[in-house]
Amino acid sequence: MYGAYGHTGRFVVAQLRERGFVPVLSGRDAEKLRAAAAAAAPAPAPGLEVRPASVDDPASLDRALAGADAVINCAGPFATTAAPLIEAALRAGIPYVDVAAEIEANLDTFAHFADRARAAGAVIVPAMAFYGGLGDLLATAAMGDWAAADEATVAYGLSGWHPTPGTRTAGTVSRERRGGRRVRYTGGRLEYHDDRPTLLKWAFPDPMGTREVVGEFTMADVVTLPSHLAVPAVRTHMTTEAATDLAAPDTPAPTAADGNGRSDQTFVVDVVVRSGDTERRAVASGRDIYAVSAPLAVEAVHRILTGRTRTVGVASAGEIFDAPDFLRALSPHISLEPLRERTVS
């Protein structure tokens, strides 16, 4: 577990232990790792092993991964951490999973490692988290027997968004990499542009109902969905409240509101795929976007290690796993609505 003492990392460590795994905690800061280990396994429970490592020191990464079955990377910015950890995983011959929401970092993973990982029979799953992973699973399930669709839309209905320091840092890195421009996926490719954001109305399922959203508030789904689905246009929208929270420099980090450390944030992820005049819709709801990334990543590792995968190489959640079955396995953590299909005029 790299980035074990970060906000999402702590949720992942707890989920690993709940599922019967024995995580080895890694990251740059040895003192923070020891504190995380003590919090995750307080006395008299057996302590967790701590292996400090830095992404600019390949030998330390090799020591950290020695004897491990898989590596989960929760340390952003992933523009800095993903490639060194993937290289270390390839050297160790173990699967790699991360929770990257950075569009450019995920693009890099597909571009730089797809051929090597496929040739080695290795498994690399980027964006196995709330952003990029959950939407991809929902879109894949909604597609069903369709070989292609005209467009896919992922609408994020967040009650609010208190970003972690890691989220803020990753966002800054992404903006700098694209020169402050916005990005969209249309015509089968990514486009960078300077258009102003557009406010739209999106009819979320009840009880959320119709809400104002920032149109084309682009997230990692524009990388994961097109990596395996024949969909020439992918759009992601975000409720205005959440976008406003994220943009405000004084919005505080999330705070625990229950015994599991989850915040009181709620979410609805509403995915619509359209082919001609037919729409198919898949909806998931739950609590705390950071906490829910933990069961997504841990379920992925469990399925990889038990051979329940459909391909090798670099692959998104919807491509490598049975999407409907994976979503059902998340039932303790998210609520799913039945898939729906309708004809639109």
Coordinates of C-alpha atoms in Angstrom, one line a residue:
M1 CA 0.0 0.0 0.0
Y2 CA 1.9 3.1 -1.2
G3 CA 0.5 6.3 0.2
A4 CA -0.8 4.4 3.2
Y5 CA -1.0 7.5 5.5
G6 CA -2.9 9.7 3.1
H7 CA -6.7 10.3 3.5
T8 CA -7.8 7.7 0.9
G9 CA -4.9 5.4 1.8
R10 CA -6.1 5.0 5.4
F11 CA -9.5 3.9 4.1
V12 CA -7.8 1.4 1.8
V13 CA -5.7 0.0 4.6
A14 CA -8.8 -0.5 6.7
Q15 CA -10.7 -2.2 3.8
L16 CA -7.7 -4.5 3.1
R17 CA -7.7 -5.6 6.8
E18 CA -11.5 -6.1 6.8
R19 CA -11.1 -8.3 3.7
G20 CA -8.4 -10.4 5.3
F21 CA -5.4 -9.0 3.6
V22 CA -2.2 -8.1 5.5
P23 CA -1.1 -4.7 4.0
V24 CA 2.5 -3.6 4.0
L25 CA 2.5 0.2 4.5
S26 CA 4.7 2.3 2.3
G27 CA 5.3 5.9 1.4
R28 CA 7.9 8.6 1.8
D29 CA 7.5 9.5 5.4
A30 CA 8.6 6.8 7.9
E31 CA 7.2 8.6 10.9
K32 CA 3.7 9.0 9.3
L33 CA 3.9 5.3 8.2
R34 CA 4.5 4.2 11.8
A35 CA 1.6 6.4 13.0
A36 CA -0.7 4.9 10.3
A37 CA 0.4 1.4 11.3
A38 CA -0.3 2.0 15.0
A39 CA -3.8 3.5 14.1
A40 CA -4.6 0.6 11.8
A41 CA -3.6 -2.2 14.2
P42 CA -3.6 -0.8 17.8
A43 CA -2.2 -3.0 20.5
P44 CA -2.6 -5.8 21.3
A45 CA -3.3 -6.6 17.6
P46 CA -0.3 -7.7 15.6
G47 CA 1.5 -4.7 14.1
L48 CA 1.7 -3.9 10.4
E49 CA 5.0 -3.9 8.6
V50 CA 6.3 -0.5 7.5
R51 CA 8.6 0.0 4.5
P52 CA 9.5 3.6 3.7
A53 CA 10.2 4.2 0.0
S54 CA 10.5 7.1 -2.4
V55 CA 9.5 7.2 -6.0
D56 CA 12.9 8.8 -6.9
D57 CA 14.7 5.8 -5.4
P58 CA 14.0 2.6 -7.4
A59 CA 15.9 0.4 -5.0
S60 CA 13.7 1.5 -2.1
L61 CA 10.6 0.7 -4.1
D62 CA 12.0 -2.7 -4.9
R63 CA 12.5 -3.3 -1.2
A64 CA 9.0 -2.1 -0.4
L65 CA 7.4 -4.5 -3.0
A66 CA 9.6 -7.5 -2.2
G67 CA 7.3 -10.5 -1.4
A68 CA 4.1 -8.5 -2.0
D69 CA 1.2 -10.0 -4.1
A70 CA 0.1 -6.6 -5.5
V71 CA 0.6 -2.9 -5.1
I72 CA -2.1 -0.3 -4.6
N73 CA -0.9 3.3 -5.2
C74 CA -2.9 6.0 -3.3
A75 CA -0.2 8.6 -3.4
G76 CA -0.7 11.6 -5.6
P77 CA 0.1 13.5 -7.6
F78 CA 0.1 10.4 -9.8
A79 CA 1.9 12.3 -12.5
T80 CA 4.9 11.8 -10.2
T81 CA 4.2 8.5 -8.5
A82 CA 2.4 6.3 -11.1
A83 CA 5.3 5.6 -13.5
P84 CA 7.9 4.7 -10.9
L85 CA 5.6 2.4 -9.0
I86 CA 4.4 0.7 -12.2
E87 CA 8.0 0.2 -13.2
A88 CA 8.7 -1.3 -9.8
A89 CA 5.6 -3.6 -10.1
L90 CA 6.8 -4.8 -13.5
R91 CA 10.2 -5.6 -12.0
A92 CA 8.5 -7.4 -9.1
G93 CA 6.1 -9.3 -11.4
I94 CA 3.0 -8.2 -9.5
P95 CA -0.2 -6.4 -10.4
Y96 CA -0.5 -2.6 -10.0
V97 CA -3.7 -0.7 -9.1
D98 CA -4.1 3.0 -8.4
V99 CA -6.8 5.5 -7.5
A100 CA -5.6 8.3 -9.9
A101 CA -8.2 10.9 -10.8
E102 CA -5.7 12.9 -12.9
I103 CA -6.7 12.8 -16.6
E104 CA -3.1 13.3 -17.8
A105 CA -1.6 10.7 -15.4
N106 CA -4.1 8.1 -16.6
L107 CA -3.4 8.9 -20.2
D108 CA 0.3 8.5 -19.5
T109 CA -0.3 5.1 -18.0
F110 CA -2.1 3.8 -21.1
A111 CA 0.3 5.4 -23.5
H112 CA 3.6 4.4 -21.8
F113 CA 2.8 1.0 -20.4
A114 CA 0.1 -0.7 -22.6
D115 CA 2.5 -2.6 -24.9
R116 CA 5.0 -3.6 -22.3
A117 CA 2.4 -4.8 -19.8
R118 CA 0.5 -6.8 -22.4
A119 CA 3.8 -8.4 -23.6
A120 CA 4.6 -9.3 -20.0
G121 CA 1.2 -10.6 -19.2
A122 CA 1.0 -8.0 -16.4
V123 CA -2.1 -6.4 -15.0
I124 CA -2.2 -2.6 -14.5
V125 CA -5.5 -1.0 -13.5
P126 CA -5.4 2.8 -13.3
A127 CA -8.2 5.0 -11.9
M128 CA -9.7 2.2 -9.8
A129 CA -11.6 4.7 -7.7
F130 CA -14.7 6.9 -7.5
Y131 CA -13.6 9.0 -10.5
G132 CA -12.7 6.9 -13.5
G133 CA -13.5 3.5 -12.0
L134 CA -17.1 3.7 -10.8
G135 CA -18.4 5.6 -13.8
D136 CA -16.6 3.1 -16.1
L137 CA -18.2 0.2 -14.4
L138 CA -21.7 1.8 -14.6
A139 CA -21.3 2.7 -18.3
T140 CA -20.0 -0.7 -19.2
A141 CA -23.0 -2.3 -17.4
A142 CA -25.4 0.1 -19.1
M143 CA -24.0 -0.7 -22.5
G144 CA -24.8 -4.4 -22.0
D145 CA -25.1 -6.0 -25.4
W146 CA -24.4 -2.9 -27.4
A147 CA -21.2 -3.0 -29.4
A148 CA -21.2 0.8 -29.7
A149 CA -23.1 3.9 -28.6
D150 CA -23.3 7.5 -29.8
E151 CA -22.4 9.1 -26.5
A152 CA -22.0 8.5 -22.8
T153 CA -22.6 11.0 -20.0
V154 CA -21.5 10.7 -16.4
A155 CA -23.3 13.1 -14.1
Y156 CA -21.9 13.5 -10.6
G157 CA -24.5 14.5 -8.1
L158 CA -22.4 15.4 -5.0
S159 CA -23.9 17.1 -2.0
G160 CA -20.6 19.0 -1.7
W161 CA -16.9 18.4 -2.1
H162 CA -14.4 19.1 0.6
P163 CA -11.1 18.3 -1.1
T164 CA -8.2 16.7 0.5
P165 CA -4.7 18.3 0.2
G166 CA -3.9 15.6 -2.2
T167 CA -6.8 16.4 -4.4
R168 CA -5.8 20.1 -4.5
T169 CA -2.2 19.2 -5.3
A170 CA -3.2 16.8 -8.1
G171 CA -5.6 19.4 -9.5
T172 CA -2.9 22.0 -9.6
V173 CA -0.5 19.6 -11.4
S174 CA -3.2 18.7 -14.0
R175 CA -4.0 22.4 -14.7
E176 CA -0.4 23.2 -15.2
R177 CA 0.1 20.3 -17.5
R178 CA -2.7 21.5 -19.8
G179 CA -1.9 25.2 -19.5
G180 CA -5.1 26.0 -17.7
R181 CA -7.2 24.8 -20.6
R182 CA -10.3 22.6 -20.2
V183 CA -10.6 19.2 -21.8
R184 CA -13.4 17.3 -23.5
Y185 CA -13.7 14.0 -25.3
T186 CA -15.6 14.3 -28.6
G187 CA -15.3 13.0 -32.1
G188 CA -13.3 10.1 -30.7
R189 CA -10.5 12.2 -29.3
L190 CA -9.5 14.5 -26.5
E191 CA -9.7 18.2 -27.2
Y192 CA -8.3 21.0 -25.2
H193 CA -10.1 24.4 -25.2
D194 CA -10.6 27.7 -23.5
D195 CA -14.4 27.8 -23.6
R196 CA -16.1 29.0 -20.4
P197 CA -18.0 26.4 -18.3
T198 CA -21.7 26.0 -19.1
L199 CA -24.3 25.6 -16.5
L200 CA -27.0 23.0 -17.3
K201 CA -29.9 21.3 -15.6
W202 CA -29.6 17.5 -15.0
A203 CA -32.5 15.3 -13.9
F204 CA -31.0 13.1 -11.3
P205 CA -33.1 10.3 -9.9
D206 CA -35.2 11.0 -6.9
P207 CA -34.7 12.1 -4.2
M208 CA -32.0 14.3 -5.6
G209 CA -34.1 15.4 -8.6
T210 CA -33.2 18.1 -11.1
R211 CA -30.1 20.0 -10.1
E212 CA -27.8 22.6 -11.7
V213 CA -24.5 21.1 -12.9
V214 CA -21.4 22.5 -14.5
G215 CA -21.4 21.0 -18.0
E216 CA -18.3 19.1 -19.2
F217 CA -16.6 19.3 -15.8
T218 CA -14.3 16.7 -17.2
M219 CA -13.0 13.8 -15.0
A220 CA -11.0 10.7 -15.5
D221 CA -14.0 8.9 -17.2
V222 CA -12.9 10.6 -20.5
V223 CA -9.8 8.3 -20.3
T224 CA -11.3 5.1 -18.9
L225 CA -14.5 4.8 -20.9
P226 CA -13.0 5.3 -24.4
S227 CA -10.1 3.0 -23.6
H228 CA -12.4 0.1 -24.3
L229 CA -16.0 1.3 -25.2
A230 CA -16.8 2.4 -28.8
V231 CA -18.3 5.7 -27.7
P232 CA -17.1 8.8 -29.7
A233 CA -18.3 11.3 -27.1
V234 CA -17.9 11.1 -23.3
R235 CA -19.2 14.0 -21.1
T236 CA -19.0 14.4 -17.3
H237 CA -21.0 16.9 -15.4
M238 CA -20.7 18.1 -11.7
T239 CA -23.2 19.6 -9.4
T240 CA -22.6 23.3 -9.0
E241 CA -22.3 23.0 -5.2
A242 CA -19.5 20.5 -5.5
A243 CA -17.7 22.5 -8.2
T244 CA -17.9 25.7 -6.1
D245 CA -16.5 23.9 -3.0
L246 CA -13.6 22.6 -5.0
A247 CA -12.8 25.9 -6.5
A248 CA -12.9 27.8 -3.2
P249 CA -9.4 28.0 -1.6
D250 CA -10.8 28.1 1.9
T251 CA -13.0 25.0 1.6
P252 CA -11.8 22.7 4.5
A253 CA -10.7 19.1 4.1
P254 CA -13.3 16.4 4.8
T255 CA -13.9 15.6 8.4
A256 CA -15.1 12.3 9.9
A257 CA -18.8 12.1 10.7
D258 CA -19.1 8.4 11.7
G259 CA -17.0 5.7 13.4
N260 CA -15.5 4.6 10.1
G261 CA -14.1 8.0 9.3
R262 CA -16.5 8.9 6.5
S263 CA -17.6 12.4 6.0
D264 CA -21.3 13.3 5.7
Q265 CA -21.0 13.9 1.9
T266 CA -23.4 12.0 -0.2
F267 CA -23.3 11.2 -3.9
V268 CA -25.3 10.0 -6.9
V269 CA -23.5 8.9 -10.1
D270 CA -25.9 8.9 -12.9
V271 CA -24.6 7.4 -16.2
V272 CA -26.6 7.6 -19.5
V273 CA -25.4 5.9 -22.7
R274 CA -27.3 6.7 -25.9
S275 CA -27.5 4.9 -29.2
G276 CA -29.8 6.5 -31.7
D277 CA -33.1 7.2 -30.0
T278 CA -32.5 4.7 -27.2
E279 CA -31.0 5.6 -23.8
R280 CA -29.7 3.2 -21.1
R281 CA -29.2 4.4 -17.6
A282 CA -27.2 3.1 -14.6
V283 CA -27.2 4.8 -11.2
A284 CA -25.2 4.3 -8.0
S285 CA -25.4 6.3 -4.8
G286 CA -23.6 6.3 -1.5
R287 CA -21.5 8.3 0.9
D288 CA -18.0 9.8 0.8
I289 CA -16.2 9.8 -2.5
Y290 CA -12.9 9.1 -0.8
A291 CA -14.1 6.3 1.4
V292 CA -15.9 4.5 -1.4
S293 CA -12.7 4.4 -3.5
A294 CA -11.3 1.9 -0.9
P295 CA -13.7 -1.0 -1.7
L296 CA -13.3 -0.3 -5.4
A297 CA -9.5 -0.7 -5.2
V298 CA -9.6 -3.6 -2.8
E299 CA -12.2 -5.5 -4.7
A300 CA -10.1 -5.0 -7.9
V301 CA -7.1 -6.5 -6.2
H302 CA -9.1 -9.4 -4.8
R303 CA -10.4 -10.2 -8.3
I304 CA -7.0 -9.9 -9.9
L305 CA -5.4 -12.3 -7.4
T306 CA -8.2 -14.8 -7.7
G307 CA -8.1 -14.8 -11.5
R308 CA -11.4 -13.1 -12.2
T309 CA -10.1 -10.8 -15.0
R310 CA -10.8 -10.6 -18.7
T311 CA -7.6 -9.3 -20.1
V312 CA -4.0 -8.3 -19.3
G313 CA -2.0 -5.2 -19.9
V314 CA -3.2 -1.7 -18.9
A315 CA -7.0 -1.9 -18.6
S316 CA -9.8 0.1 -17.0
A317 CA -12.3 -1.4 -14.5
G318 CA -15.0 -1.9 -17.1
E319 CA -12.7 -3.8 -19.5
I320 CA -10.9 -6.1 -17.1
F321 CA -13.8 -7.0 -14.8
D322 CA -17.3 -8.3 -15.2
A323 CA -18.9 -4.9 -14.6
P324 CA -22.4 -5.9 -13.4
D325 CA -20.9 -8.6 -11.0
F326 CA -18.3 -6.1 -9.7
L327 CA -21.0 -3.5 -9.0
R328 CA -23.1 -6.1 -7.1
A329 CA -20.1 -6.9 -5.0
L330 CA -20.0 -3.3 -3.9
S331 CA -23.5 -3.5 -2.4
P332 CA -22.4 -3.0 1.2
H333 CA -20.9 0.4 0.1
I334 CA -23.1 1.7 -2.7
S335 CA -26.8 1.4 -3.7
L336 CA -27.6 0.5 -7.2
E337 CA -30.8 1.2 -9.1
P338 CA -32.1 -1.3 -11.7
L339 CA -30.8 -0.6 -15.2
R340 CA -33.3 1.3 -17.3
E341 CA -33.9 1.8 -21.0
R342 CA -36.1 4.3 -22.7
T343 CA -36.8 5.8 -26.1
V344 CA -36.1 9.5 -26.5
S345 CA -37.6 11.8 -29.1

